[in-house]
Coordinates of C-alpha atoms in Angstrom, one line a residue:
Chain A
X1 CA 234.6 15.2 -19.3
X2 CA 237.6 16.9 -20.6
X3 CA 237.5 20.5 -19.5
X4 CA 239.7 23.2 -20.7
X5 CA 241.3 26.0 -18.7
X6 CA 242.9 29.2 -19.7
X7 CA 246.1 30.4 -18.0
X8 CA 246.8 34.2 -18.1
X9 CA 250.3 35.2 -17.2
X10 CA 251.2 38.5 -15.5
X11 CA 254.6 39.8 -14.4
X12 CA 253.5 42.4 -11.9
X13 CA 251.4 42.1 -8.8
X14 CA 249.6 45.5 -9.3
X15 CA 248.6 44.4 -12.8
X16 CA 247.4 41.1 -11.4
X17 CA 245.3 42.8 -8.8
X18 CA 243.6 45.0 -11.3
X19 CA 243.1 42.0 -13.6
X20 CA 241.5 40.1 -10.8
X21 CA 239.1 43.0 -10.0
X22 CA 238.2 43.3 -13.7
X23 CA 237.6 39.6 -14.2
X24 CA 235.5 39.5 -11.0
X25 CA 233.6 42.6 -12.3
X26 CA 232.8 40.7 -15.5
X27 CA 231.4 37.9 -13.4
X28 CA 233.8 35.2 -14.3
X29 CA 234.8 32.6 -11.8
X30 CA 238.6 32.5 -11.0
X31 CA 239.6 28.9 -10.4
X32 CA 243.0 29.7 -9.0
X33 CA 245.8 32.3 -8.9
X34 CA 249.4 31.2 -8.6
X35 CA 251.9 33.7 -7.1
X36 CA 255.6 33.6 -6.3
X37 CA 254.9 35.6 -3.1
X38 CA 251.9 36.7 -1.0
X39 CA 250.1 39.6 -2.7
X40 CA 248.5 41.8 -0.1
X41 CA 244.8 42.1 -0.6
X42 CA 244.5 39.4 -3.2
X43 CA 242.2 37.2 -1.1
X44 CA 239.9 40.2 -0.6
X45 CA 239.9 41.0 -4.3
X46 CA 239.1 37.4 -5.2
X47 CA 236.3 37.3 -2.6
X48 CA 237.8 34.4 -0.6
X49 CA 236.2 33.6 2.7
X50 CA 238.4 34.7 5.7
X51 CA 240.4 31.9 7.3
X52 CA 239.2 30.2 10.5
X53 CA 242.6 28.9 11.5
X54 CA 242.9 31.3 14.4
X55 CA 239.7 29.9 15.9
X56 CA 241.0 26.3 15.6
X57 CA 244.2 27.5 17.3
X58 CA 242.2 28.9 20.2
X59 CA 240.4 25.7 20.7
X60 CA 243.6 23.7 20.5
X61 CA 245.1 26.0 23.2
X62 CA 242.1 25.3 25.4
X63 CA 242.7 21.5 24.9
X64 CA 246.3 21.9 25.8
X65 CA 245.4 23.8 29.0
X66 CA 243.0 21.1 30.0
X67 CA 245.5 18.3 29.3
X68 CA 248.1 20.0 31.4
X69 CA 245.7 20.5 34.3
X70 CA 244.3 17.0 34.3
X71 CA 247.8 15.5 33.9
X72 CA 249.4 17.3 36.8
X73 CA 246.3 17.0 39.0
X74 CA 246.4 13.3 38.5
X75 CA 250.2 12.8 38.8
X76 CA 251.0 15.3 41.6
X77 CA 247.8 15.5 43.6
X78 CA 245.7 12.4 43.1
X79 CA 248.0 9.5 42.3
X80 CA 250.9 10.1 44.6
X81 CA 250.8 13.3 46.6
X82 CA 254.3 13.3 48.0
X83 CA 255.8 16.0 50.1
X84 CA 258.5 17.4 47.8
X85 CA 260.4 20.2 49.6
X86 CA 257.4 21.2 51.6
X87 CA 255.2 22.2 48.7
X88 CA 251.5 21.7 49.5
X89 CA 250.1 18.9 47.5
X90 CA 246.7 18.7 49.3
X91 CA 244.8 20.3 46.4
X92 CA 245.5 21.4 42.9
X93 CA 244.9 25.1 43.7
X94 CA 247.3 25.1 46.6
X95 CA 250.2 24.0 44.4
X96 CA 249.1 25.7 41.3
X97 CA 251.8 28.4 40.9
X98 CA 254.3 25.6 40.4
X99 CA 252.2 24.1 37.6
X100 CA 251.7 27.4 35.7
X101 CA 254.9 27.2 33.6
X102 CA 253.8 23.8 32.3
X103 CA 250.2 24.9 31.8
X104 CA 251.5 27.8 29.7
X105 CA 253.9 25.8 27.7
X106 CA 251.4 23.0 26.9
X107 CA 248.8 25.6 25.9
X108 CA 251.2 27.2 23.4
X109 CA 252.5 23.8 22.3
X110 CA 249.0 22.5 21.4
X111 CA 247.9 25.8 19.9
X112 CA 250.9 26.0 17.7
X113 CA 251.5 22.5 16.5
X114 CA 247.9 21.5 16.0
X115 CA 247.3 24.7 14.1
X116 CA 250.2 24.0 11.8
X117 CA 249.1 20.4 11.3
X118 CA 245.6 21.7 10.5
X119 CA 247.1 24.1 8.0
X120 CA 248.9 21.2 6.3
X121 CA 245.8 19.1 6.2
X122 CA 243.6 21.8 4.8
X123 CA 246.2 23.0 2.3
X124 CA 247.0 19.3 1.4
X125 CA 250.7 19.7 2.0
X126 CA 253.0 16.8 2.8
X127 CA 256.5 15.5 1.9
X128 CA 256.7 13.8 -1.6
X129 CA 253.6 15.7 -2.7
X130 CA 253.6 16.4 -6.4
X131 CA 253.8 20.1 -7.1
X132 CA 250.6 21.6 -8.5
X133 CA 251.7 24.8 -10.1
X134 CA 251.1 24.9 -13.9
X135 CA 254.3 26.6 -14.7
X136 CA 257.7 26.7 -12.9
X137 CA 257.9 30.5 -13.6
X138 CA 255.1 31.0 -11.0
X139 CA 257.6 30.3 -8.3
X140 CA 260.0 32.9 -9.5
X141 CA 258.7 36.0 -11.3
X142 CA 255.3 35.3 -13.0
X143 CA 251.7 35.3 -11.7
X144 CA 249.1 33.0 -13.3
X145 CA 245.4 33.3 -13.2
X146 CA 243.5 30.2 -14.1
X147 CA 239.9 30.3 -15.4
X148 CA 237.7 27.5 -16.7
X149 CA 236.4 27.7 -20.2
X150 CA 232.7 27.2 -20.8
X151 CA 232.5 27.6 -24.6
X152 CA 233.6 31.2 -24.3
X153 CA 237.3 30.9 -25.1
X154 CA 237.5 33.9 -27.4
X155 CA 235.6 36.3 -25.1
X156 CA 237.8 35.3 -22.2
X157 CA 241.0 35.7 -24.2
X158 CA 240.0 39.2 -25.2
X159 CA 239.1 40.1 -21.7
X160 CA 242.4 38.8 -20.3
X161 CA 244.5 40.5 -23.1
X162 CA 242.8 43.7 -22.1
X163 CA 243.9 43.3 -18.5
X164 CA 247.6 43.3 -19.4
X165 CA 248.4 39.6 -19.6
X166 CA 251.8 39.0 -21.1
X167 CA 251.0 35.4 -22.2
X168 CA 247.8 33.4 -22.5
X169 CA 247.7 29.6 -22.8
X170 CA 244.8 27.2 -23.2
X171 CA 245.3 23.7 -21.8
X172 CA 243.4 20.5 -21.0
X173 CA 242.9 19.7 -17.4
Chain B
X1 CA 241.0 72.9 16.9
X2 CA 239.3 71.1 19.7
X3 CA 236.8 73.0 21.9
X4 CA 236.3 71.8 25.4
X5 CA 232.6 70.8 25.5
X6 CA 230.8 72.5 28.4
X7 CA 229.2 69.2 29.4
X8 CA 232.6 67.6 29.9
X9 CA 234.0 70.6 31.7
X10 CA 231.0 70.7 34.2
X11 CA 231.2 66.9 34.7
X12 CA 234.9 67.2 35.5
X13 CA 234.3 70.0 37.9
X14 CA 231.5 68.1 39.6
X15 CA 233.9 65.1 39.9
X16 CA 236.5 67.3 41.6
X17 CA 234.0 68.9 44.0
X18 CA 232.4 65.6 45.0
X19 CA 235.9 64.0 45.3
X20 CA 237.2 66.9 47.4
X21 CA 234.2 66.4 49.7
X22 CA 235.0 62.7 50.0
X23 CA 238.6 63.4 50.7
X24 CA 237.6 65.9 53.4
X25 CA 235.2 63.5 55.0
X26 CA 238.0 60.9 55.0
X27 CA 240.3 63.2 56.9
X28 CA 237.7 64.5 59.3
X29 CA 236.5 61.0 60.3
X30 CA 240.0 59.7 60.9
X31 CA 240.5 59.0 64.6
X32 CA 242.9 61.2 66.6
X33 CA 243.2 59.1 69.8
X34 CA 243.6 55.5 70.6
X35 CA 240.1 55.4 72.2
X36 CA 238.4 56.6 69.0
X37 CA 240.4 54.1 67.0
X38 CA 239.3 51.3 69.3
X39 CA 235.7 52.4 69.1
X40 CA 235.9 52.5 65.3
X41 CA 237.3 49.1 65.0
X42 CA 234.9 47.6 67.5
X43 CA 231.8 49.1 65.8
X44 CA 233.1 48.4 62.4
X45 CA 234.0 44.8 62.7
X46 CA 232.3 42.8 65.5
X47 CA 233.8 39.5 64.6
X48 CA 237.3 40.9 64.7
X49 CA 236.6 42.3 68.2
X50 CA 235.4 39.0 69.4
X51 CA 238.4 37.0 68.3
X52 CA 240.6 39.6 69.8
X53 CA 238.8 39.3 73.2
X54 CA 239.3 35.6 73.0
X55 CA 243.0 36.0 72.6
X56 CA 243.2 38.4 75.5
X57 CA 241.3 36.0 77.9
X58 CA 243.5 33.2 76.7
X59 CA 246.5 35.2 77.6
X60 CA 245.1 36.0 81.0
X61 CA 244.6 32.4 81.9
X62 CA 248.3 31.6 81.3
X63 CA 249.7 33.3 84.4
X64 CA 250.8 36.7 85.6
X65 CA 253.9 37.5 83.6
X66 CA 252.1 36.5 80.4
X67 CA 249.2 38.7 81.4
X68 CA 251.4 41.8 81.7
X69 CA 253.1 41.0 78.5
X70 CA 249.7 40.6 76.8
X71 CA 248.5 44.0 78.1
X72 CA 251.7 45.7 76.9
X73 CA 251.2 44.1 73.6
X74 CA 247.6 45.1 73.4
X75 CA 248.5 48.8 74.0
X76 CA 251.1 48.6 71.2
X77 CA 248.6 47.0 69.0
X78 CA 246.0 49.7 69.7
X79 CA 248.5 52.4 68.8
X80 CA 249.3 50.4 65.6
X81 CA 245.6 50.4 64.7
X82 CA 245.3 54.1 65.4
X83 CA 248.2 54.8 63.0
X84 CA 246.6 52.5 60.4
X85 CA 243.3 54.4 60.6
X86 CA 245.0 57.7 60.5
X87 CA 246.9 56.6 57.4
X88 CA 243.7 55.6 55.6
X89 CA 242.7 59.0 54.1
X90 CA 246.4 59.7 53.3
X91 CA 246.9 56.3 51.6
X92 CA 243.7 56.8 49.7
X93 CA 244.9 60.2 48.5
X94 CA 248.3 58.9 47.6
X95 CA 247.1 55.8 45.7
X96 CA 244.7 57.9 43.6
X97 CA 247.3 60.7 43.0
X98 CA 249.9 58.3 42.0
X99 CA 247.5 56.3 39.8
X100 CA 246.5 59.2 37.7
X101 CA 250.1 60.5 37.6
X102 CA 251.3 57.2 36.4
X103 CA 248.7 57.2 33.5
X104 CA 250.3 60.4 32.2
X105 CA 253.8 59.0 32.7
X106 CA 252.9 55.7 30.9
X107 CA 251.5 57.7 28.0
X108 CA 254.7 59.7 27.9
X109 CA 256.8 56.5 27.7
X110 CA 254.5 55.3 24.9
X111 CA 254.8 58.6 23.1
X112 CA 258.6 58.6 23.4
X113 CA 258.7 55.0 22.0
X114 CA 256.6 56.0 19.0
X115 CA 259.0 58.9 18.3
X116 CA 262.2 56.9 18.8
X117 CA 260.9 53.9 16.7
X118 CA 259.6 56.3 14.0
X119 CA 256.3 54.4 14.0
X120 CA 254.3 55.1 10.8
X121 CA 250.9 54.8 12.3
X122 CA 251.2 56.9 15.4
X123 CA 251.7 60.5 14.3
X124 CA 248.0 61.1 13.9
X125 CA 247.7 60.4 17.7
X126 CA 250.7 62.5 18.9
X127 CA 248.5 65.4 19.9
X128 CA 246.2 63.2 21.9
X129 CA 249.2 61.7 23.7
X130 CA 250.7 65.2 24.3
X131 CA 247.3 66.2 25.8
X132 CA 247.4 63.3 28.2
X133 CA 251.0 63.9 29.2
X134 CA 250.1 67.5 30.0
X135 CA 248.8 66.1 33.3
X136 CA 252.4 65.3 34.3
X137 CA 252.9 68.8 35.7
X138 CA 249.9 69.1 38.1
X139 CA 249.9 65.4 38.8
X140 CA 253.6 65.3 39.5
X141 CA 253.4 68.4 41.8
X142 CA 250.6 66.8 43.8
X143 CA 252.5 63.6 44.3
X144 CA 255.6 65.6 45.2
X145 CA 253.6 67.6 47.8
X146 CA 252.3 64.4 49.3
X147 CA 255.8 63.1 49.6
X148 CA 257.0 66.4 51.2
X149 CA 254.1 66.2 53.7
X150 CA 255.2 62.6 54.5
X151 CA 258.7 63.8 55.1
X152 CA 257.3 66.5 57.4
X153 CA 255.6 63.7 59.5
X154 CA 252.0 64.7 58.6
X155 CA 251.3 61.0 58.1
X156 CA 252.8 57.6 58.6
X157 CA 252.9 56.4 55.0
X158 CA 256.6 55.8 55.0
X159 CA 257.7 54.2 58.2
X160 CA 261.5 54.7 57.5
X161 CA 260.9 58.5 57.7
X162 CA 260.3 58.1 61.4
X163 CA 263.6 58.7 63.2
X164 CA 262.4 56.8 66.3
X165 CA 261.6 53.7 64.3
X166 CA 264.9 53.8 62.5
X167 CA 266.8 54.1 65.8
X168 CA 265.3 50.7 66.9
X169 CA 265.6 49.0 63.5
X170 CA 269.0 47.6 62.3
X171 CA 267.6 46.9 58.9
X172 CA 266.4 50.5 58.3
X173 CA 269.7 51.8 59.7
X174 CA 271.5 49.8 57.0
X175 CA 269.3 51.3 54.3
X176 CA 269.5 54.8 55.6
X177 CA 272.2 55.8 53.1
X178 CA 269.5 55.5 50.4
X179 CA 266.3 55.9 52.4
X180 CA 266.8 59.2 54.1
X181 CA 264.3 62.1 53.7
X182 CA 266.7 64.6 52.0
X183 CA 268.1 62.2 49.4
X184 CA 264.5 60.9 48.8
X185 CA 263.2 64.4 48.0
X186 CA 266.3 65.2 45.8
X187 CA 265.7 62.1 43.8
X188 CA 262.0 62.9 43.4
X189 CA 262.9 66.3 42.1
X190 CA 265.4 64.8 39.6
X191 CA 262.8 62.3 38.3
X192 CA 259.9 64.7 38.0
X193 CA 262.2 67.4 36.6
X194 CA 263.5 65.0 33.9
X195 CA 260.1 63.7 32.9
X196 CA 258.5 67.2 32.8
X197 CA 261.4 68.7 31.0
X198 CA 261.3 66.1 28.2
X199 CA 257.5 66.4 27.9
X200 CA 257.5 70.2 27.6
X201 CA 260.5 70.3 25.2
X202 CA 259.2 67.5 23.0
X203 CA 255.8 69.2 22.9
X204 CA 257.5 72.5 21.9
X205 CA 259.4 70.8 19.1
X206 CA 256.3 69.0 18.0
X207 CA 254.4 72.3 17.6
X208 CA 257.5 74.0 16.0
X209 CA 257.7 71.3 13.4
X210 CA 254.2 72.3 12.2
X211 CA 255.4 75.8 11.3
X212 CA 258.9 75.1 10.1
X213 CA 260.0 74.4 6.5
X214 CA 262.5 71.6 7.2
X215 CA 262.6 68.5 9.5
X216 CA 265.3 69.6 12.0
X217 CA 262.7 69.8 14.8
X218 CA 261.5 66.3 14.0
X219 CA 265.0 65.0 14.0
X220 CA 265.9 66.7 17.3
X221 CA 262.7 65.3 18.8
X222 CA 263.7 61.8 17.7
X223 CA 267.1 62.2 19.4
X224 CA 265.8 63.5 22.7
X225 CA 263.1 60.8 22.7
X226 CA 265.7 58.1 22.4
X227 CA 267.8 59.8 25.2
X228 CA 264.7 60.2 27.3
X229 CA 263.9 56.5 27.1
X230 CA 267.3 55.7 28.6
X231 CA 266.7 58.2 31.5
X232 CA 263.1 57.0 31.9
X233 CA 264.0 53.4 32.3
X234 CA 266.5 54.2 35.1
X235 CA 264.4 56.9 36.8
X236 CA 261.2 54.9 36.6
X237 CA 262.8 51.9 38.3
X238 CA 264.2 54.0 41.1
X239 CA 261.0 55.9 41.4
X240 CA 259.1 52.6 42.0
X241 CA 261.6 51.7 44.8
X242 CA 261.2 55.2 46.4
X243 CA 257.5 55.9 46.1
X244 CA 256.0 52.4 46.3
X245 CA 258.4 49.7 47.5
X246 CA 259.7 51.9 50.4
X247 CA 256.3 51.9 52.1
X248 CA 257.4 48.4 53.0
X249 CA 261.1 49.1 53.7
X250 CA 261.9 45.6 55.0
X251 CA 260.9 44.0 51.7
X252 CA 262.5 44.2 48.3
X253 CA 262.1 42.7 44.9
X254 CA 264.4 43.1 41.9
X255 CA 261.8 43.2 39.1
X256 CA 259.6 45.6 41.0
X257 CA 260.5 48.6 38.7
X258 CA 259.5 46.6 35.6
X259 CA 256.3 45.5 37.2
X260 CA 255.2 49.1 38.0
X261 CA 256.3 50.1 34.5
X262 CA 254.0 47.5 32.9
X263 CA 251.2 48.8 35.0
X264 CA 251.6 52.4 34.1
X265 CA 252.4 51.5 30.4
X266 CA 249.1 49.6 29.9
X267 CA 247.1 52.3 31.7
X268 CA 248.7 55.0 29.5
X269 CA 247.9 53.1 26.3
X270 CA 244.4 52.4 27.5
X271 CA 243.7 56.1 28.2
X272 CA 245.2 57.1 24.8
X273 CA 242.8 54.7 23.2
X274 CA 239.8 55.9 25.2
X275 CA 240.5 59.6 24.6
X276 CA 241.0 58.9 20.9
X277 CA 237.7 57.1 20.7
X278 CA 236.0 59.9 22.5
X279 CA 237.4 62.6 20.3
X280 CA 236.7 60.5 17.2
X281 CA 233.1 60.1 18.3
X282 CA 232.8 63.9 18.5
X283 CA 234.3 64.1 14.9
X284 CA 237.5 65.8 16.0
X285 CA 239.8 63.1 14.6
X286 CA 238.3 62.4 11.1
X287 CA 241.5 60.8 9.8
X288 CA 241.8 58.2 12.6
X289 CA 240.3 54.9 11.4
X290 CA 239.5 51.6 13.0
X291 CA 243.1 50.3 12.3
X292 CA 244.5 52.9 14.7
X293 CA 242.1 51.7 17.4
X294 CA 243.0 48.1 16.5
X295 CA 246.7 48.9 17.0
X296 CA 246.0 50.5 20.4
X297 CA 243.8 47.6 21.4
X298 CA 246.6 45.2 20.4
X299 CA 249.0 47.1 22.7
X300 CA 246.4 47.0 25.5
X301 CA 246.1 43.3 25.0
X302 CA 249.9 42.6 24.7
X303 CA 250.9 44.8 27.7
X304 CA 248.2 43.4 29.9
X305 CA 249.7 40.0 29.3
X306 CA 253.2 41.4 29.9
X307 CA 252.0 42.9 33.2
X308 CA 250.6 39.4 34.1
X309 CA 253.9 37.9 33.2
X310 CA 255.8 40.2 35.6
X311 CA 253.1 39.9 38.3
X312 CA 253.3 36.1 38.2
X313 CA 257.1 36.0 38.0
X314 CA 257.4 38.1 41.1
X315 CA 254.7 36.2 42.9
X316 CA 255.8 32.7 41.9
X317 CA 259.5 33.1 42.6
X318 CA 258.7 34.3 46.1
X319 CA 256.0 31.7 46.7
X320 CA 258.2 28.9 45.5
X321 CA 261.3 29.7 47.5
X322 CA 259.2 30.8 50.5
X323 CA 262.0 32.7 52.2
X324 CA 260.4 34.3 55.4
X325 CA 261.8 37.8 54.9
X326 CA 260.4 38.0 51.4
X327 CA 257.2 36.0 51.6
X328 CA 255.5 38.1 54.3
X329 CA 254.7 40.6 51.5
X330 CA 252.4 38.0 49.9
X331 CA 251.2 36.5 53.2
X332 CA 249.7 39.8 54.3
X333 CA 248.2 40.3 50.8
X334 CA 246.6 36.9 50.6
X335 CA 245.4 36.9 54.2
X336 CA 244.0 40.4 54.3
X337 CA 243.5 41.4 50.7
X338 CA 242.3 38.2 49.1
X339 CA 239.5 39.7 46.9
X340 CA 241.5 42.7 45.6
X341 CA 244.6 40.7 45.2
X342 CA 243.2 37.9 43.1
X343 CA 240.4 40.1 41.6
X344 CA 243.0 42.3 40.1
X345 CA 244.5 39.3 38.2
X346 CA 241.1 38.5 36.7
X347 CA 240.6 42.2 35.7
X348 CA 244.1 42.8 34.4
X349 CA 244.7 39.5 32.7
X350 CA 241.7 37.1 32.2
X351 CA 239.2 39.7 31.0
X352 CA 241.5 41.6 28.7
X353 CA 242.8 38.3 27.4
X354 CA 239.4 37.0 26.5
X355 CA 237.8 40.3 25.4
X356 CA 240.6 41.5 23.2
X357 CA 241.8 38.3 21.6
X358 CA 239.4 38.4 18.7
X359 CA 240.7 40.6 15.9
X360 CA 237.2 41.9 15.1
X361 CA 236.5 43.0 18.7
X362 CA 239.6 45.2 18.7
X363 CA 237.9 47.3 16.0
X364 CA 234.6 47.8 17.9
X365 CA 235.0 51.1 19.7
X366 CA 232.6 50.5 22.6
X367 CA 234.2 47.1 23.2
X368 CA 237.6 48.8 23.5
X369 CA 236.1 51.4 25.9
X370 CA 234.5 48.7 28.1
X371 CA 237.7 46.7 28.3
X372 CA 239.6 49.9 29.0
X373 CA 237.4 50.6 32.0
X374 CA 238.1 47.1 33.3
X375 CA 241.8 47.5 32.8
X376 CA 242.0 50.9 34.5
X377 CA 239.9 49.7 37.5
X378 CA 242.2 46.7 37.7
X379 CA 245.3 48.7 37.7
X380 CA 243.9 51.1 40.3
X381 CA 243.5 47.9 42.4
X382 CA 247.1 47.0 41.6
X383 CA 248.4 50.3 43.1
X384 CA 245.9 49.8 45.9
X385 CA 247.4 46.4 46.6
X386 CA 251.0 47.8 46.6
X387 CA 250.3 50.7 49.0
X388 CA 247.5 49.7 51.4
X389 CA 248.8 46.5 53.0
X390 CA 251.8 48.2 54.6
X391 CA 250.1 51.5 55.4
X392 CA 246.6 50.6 56.6
X393 CA 246.8 46.8 56.8
X394 CA 243.7 45.0 57.9
X395 CA 241.8 48.3 58.3
X396 CA 241.5 48.7 54.5
X397 CA 238.2 49.3 52.7
X398 CA 237.1 50.9 49.6
X399 CA 234.8 53.6 51.1
X400 CA 234.3 57.3 51.0
X401 CA 238.0 58.4 51.2
X402 CA 239.2 56.0 48.5
X403 CA 236.3 56.7 46.1
X404 CA 236.4 60.4 46.8
X405 CA 240.2 60.5 46.0
X406 CA 239.6 58.6 42.7
X407 CA 236.8 61.0 41.7
X408 CA 238.8 64.1 42.6
X409 CA 241.8 63.0 40.6
X410 CA 239.7 61.7 37.7
X411 CA 238.0 65.1 37.5
X412 CA 241.3 66.9 37.6
X413 CA 242.8 64.6 35.0
X414 CA 239.9 65.0 32.6
X415 CA 239.8 68.8 33.1
X416 CA 243.5 69.2 32.6
X417 CA 244.0 66.9 29.6
X418 CA 241.0 68.2 27.7
X419 CA 242.0 71.7 28.4
X420 CA 245.5 70.9 27.1
X421 CA 243.9 69.4 23.9
X422 CA 242.3 72.7 23.1
X423 CA 245.7 74.4 22.9
X424 CA 246.9 73.0 19.5
X425 CA 245.3 71.5 16.4
X426 CA 244.6 67.8 16.9
X427 CA 246.4 66.8 13.7
X428 CA 250.1 67.5 13.2
X429 CA 250.6 69.3 9.9
X430 CA 253.9 68.4 8.6
X431 CA 255.2 65.4 10.4
X432 CA 257.2 63.3 7.9
X433 CA 255.1 60.3 8.7
X434 CA 251.7 61.9 8.7
X435 CA 250.7 60.7 5.3
X436 CA 251.5 57.2 6.2
X437 CA 249.6 57.5 9.4
X438 CA 246.5 58.9 7.5
X439 CA 246.5 55.9 5.2
X440 CA 247.4 53.4 7.9
X441 CA 245.4 50.3 7.3
X442 CA 245.7 47.0 9.0

């Protein structure tokens, strides 16, 4: 099914924010908004669900902590408990202060890197990925709001013109 | 304008009275002779007495010379125990006095940083901070009086003040150029004078700014705050050597000043957050919103982690190298103070870390209050762990003198800061950043 979308161009983020609120108020579904930079409060205006990436990061940090503890307990205490400079290697707890720097670093390492990879996966970003923005100007100085057309092209056009759009294009998707 | 609620005033006065009774009981029940001290230790701790008896009988069986030596050693040990028990009410008083004083000093440092960094969110809370720092004057005077009484040999908190001890101790003789009573008190006067001077002058400029028609007071306040921070960093570090590290004059640590600073800084911020939440709940701070609380809670979280970083750095470096002259500090703490020593790390690190990590929780006022109580109790234990091992040693407990002292100073603290809050409008009128602060949103 060939569906049509409408692209409304704006050249100011305040105008865009008001337009988003107006379009949401008129109960139209906004497919996407393309911006050259983060617009503060846009996600709230669009009604996007809050991100859960911080929660994933906390879980990854816990994984990193467990990996470091298990690794050093196995290597330093279970597998070959040598006397290295008189440090007590009888139990993990006895020698724990020496392991804390590694525990800390691995926690941060797992939390940071796995969160970034999660972000890439969820945002579908990778090298050689084809750019998705509908117009190169959206990376420089224009904002584009994309709405799907359901036999209401004229009504949508009028609404978007009212919101201060500088240009309106209809294209096949 | 804030009016001191009668309920709070009466509560603070009751705290002071109950606390004063506890302090009095502590002093009355301290032993005055070796016999009394022996009786107290024996009745207090039977297992300790038993193991001691074993040691004595062991020594007896090893021949005559050994026996005489053991007896001499026992007598010395008994005097030692007597001194420790006599120190108990003093140390309890000193820990609580310093703890509440340090809250005001930490709040002052936070206040100066907000002024020097021209923070846009903070001006709405300046009057709250000024109210808390008002406690510097009575708190500082009380700490100073305790120090003077120590110099006058009313107690044995600072062993280097005892001329007899110094005469038999090469190490203390070597440090006598710095650790001598006169210089010690002169330094204390300079530190307290500098802090109180900045506090009073900055408060005056802050009130004058409300009435003036230009920003000259604000600019001057910015400059003196920056200058104060330089003075504060040096004086705070030296204060921590004088007032805390020198109860253990054979031991030293280079990052001790920062460690004490982190402790007082997080306490100051926590109390700012708690007083703000209290005043907001009584509708005295209508413009303060959840984002201000969120910011304070972030500071509580961050500085708690910073404190842990310093605590662990100090502990781990000494544990790792295990040099006998340094490591005794931790040996006594881990042997005799296991629960407060490690419990403090849980209260000051693990609980704040888990409770304040979530962004939503930092906006829930009762959640911040609960975490704040844990943090304050944890940092009381922190000061407890710094002072007690070298003043009362194994004889420590958290009983009537300790709790009484905390109650007394808590009552005085509450009374004094809320009385200071009634002296000026709670919202600055024409601070250049006040509009930004009102609309602060995170």
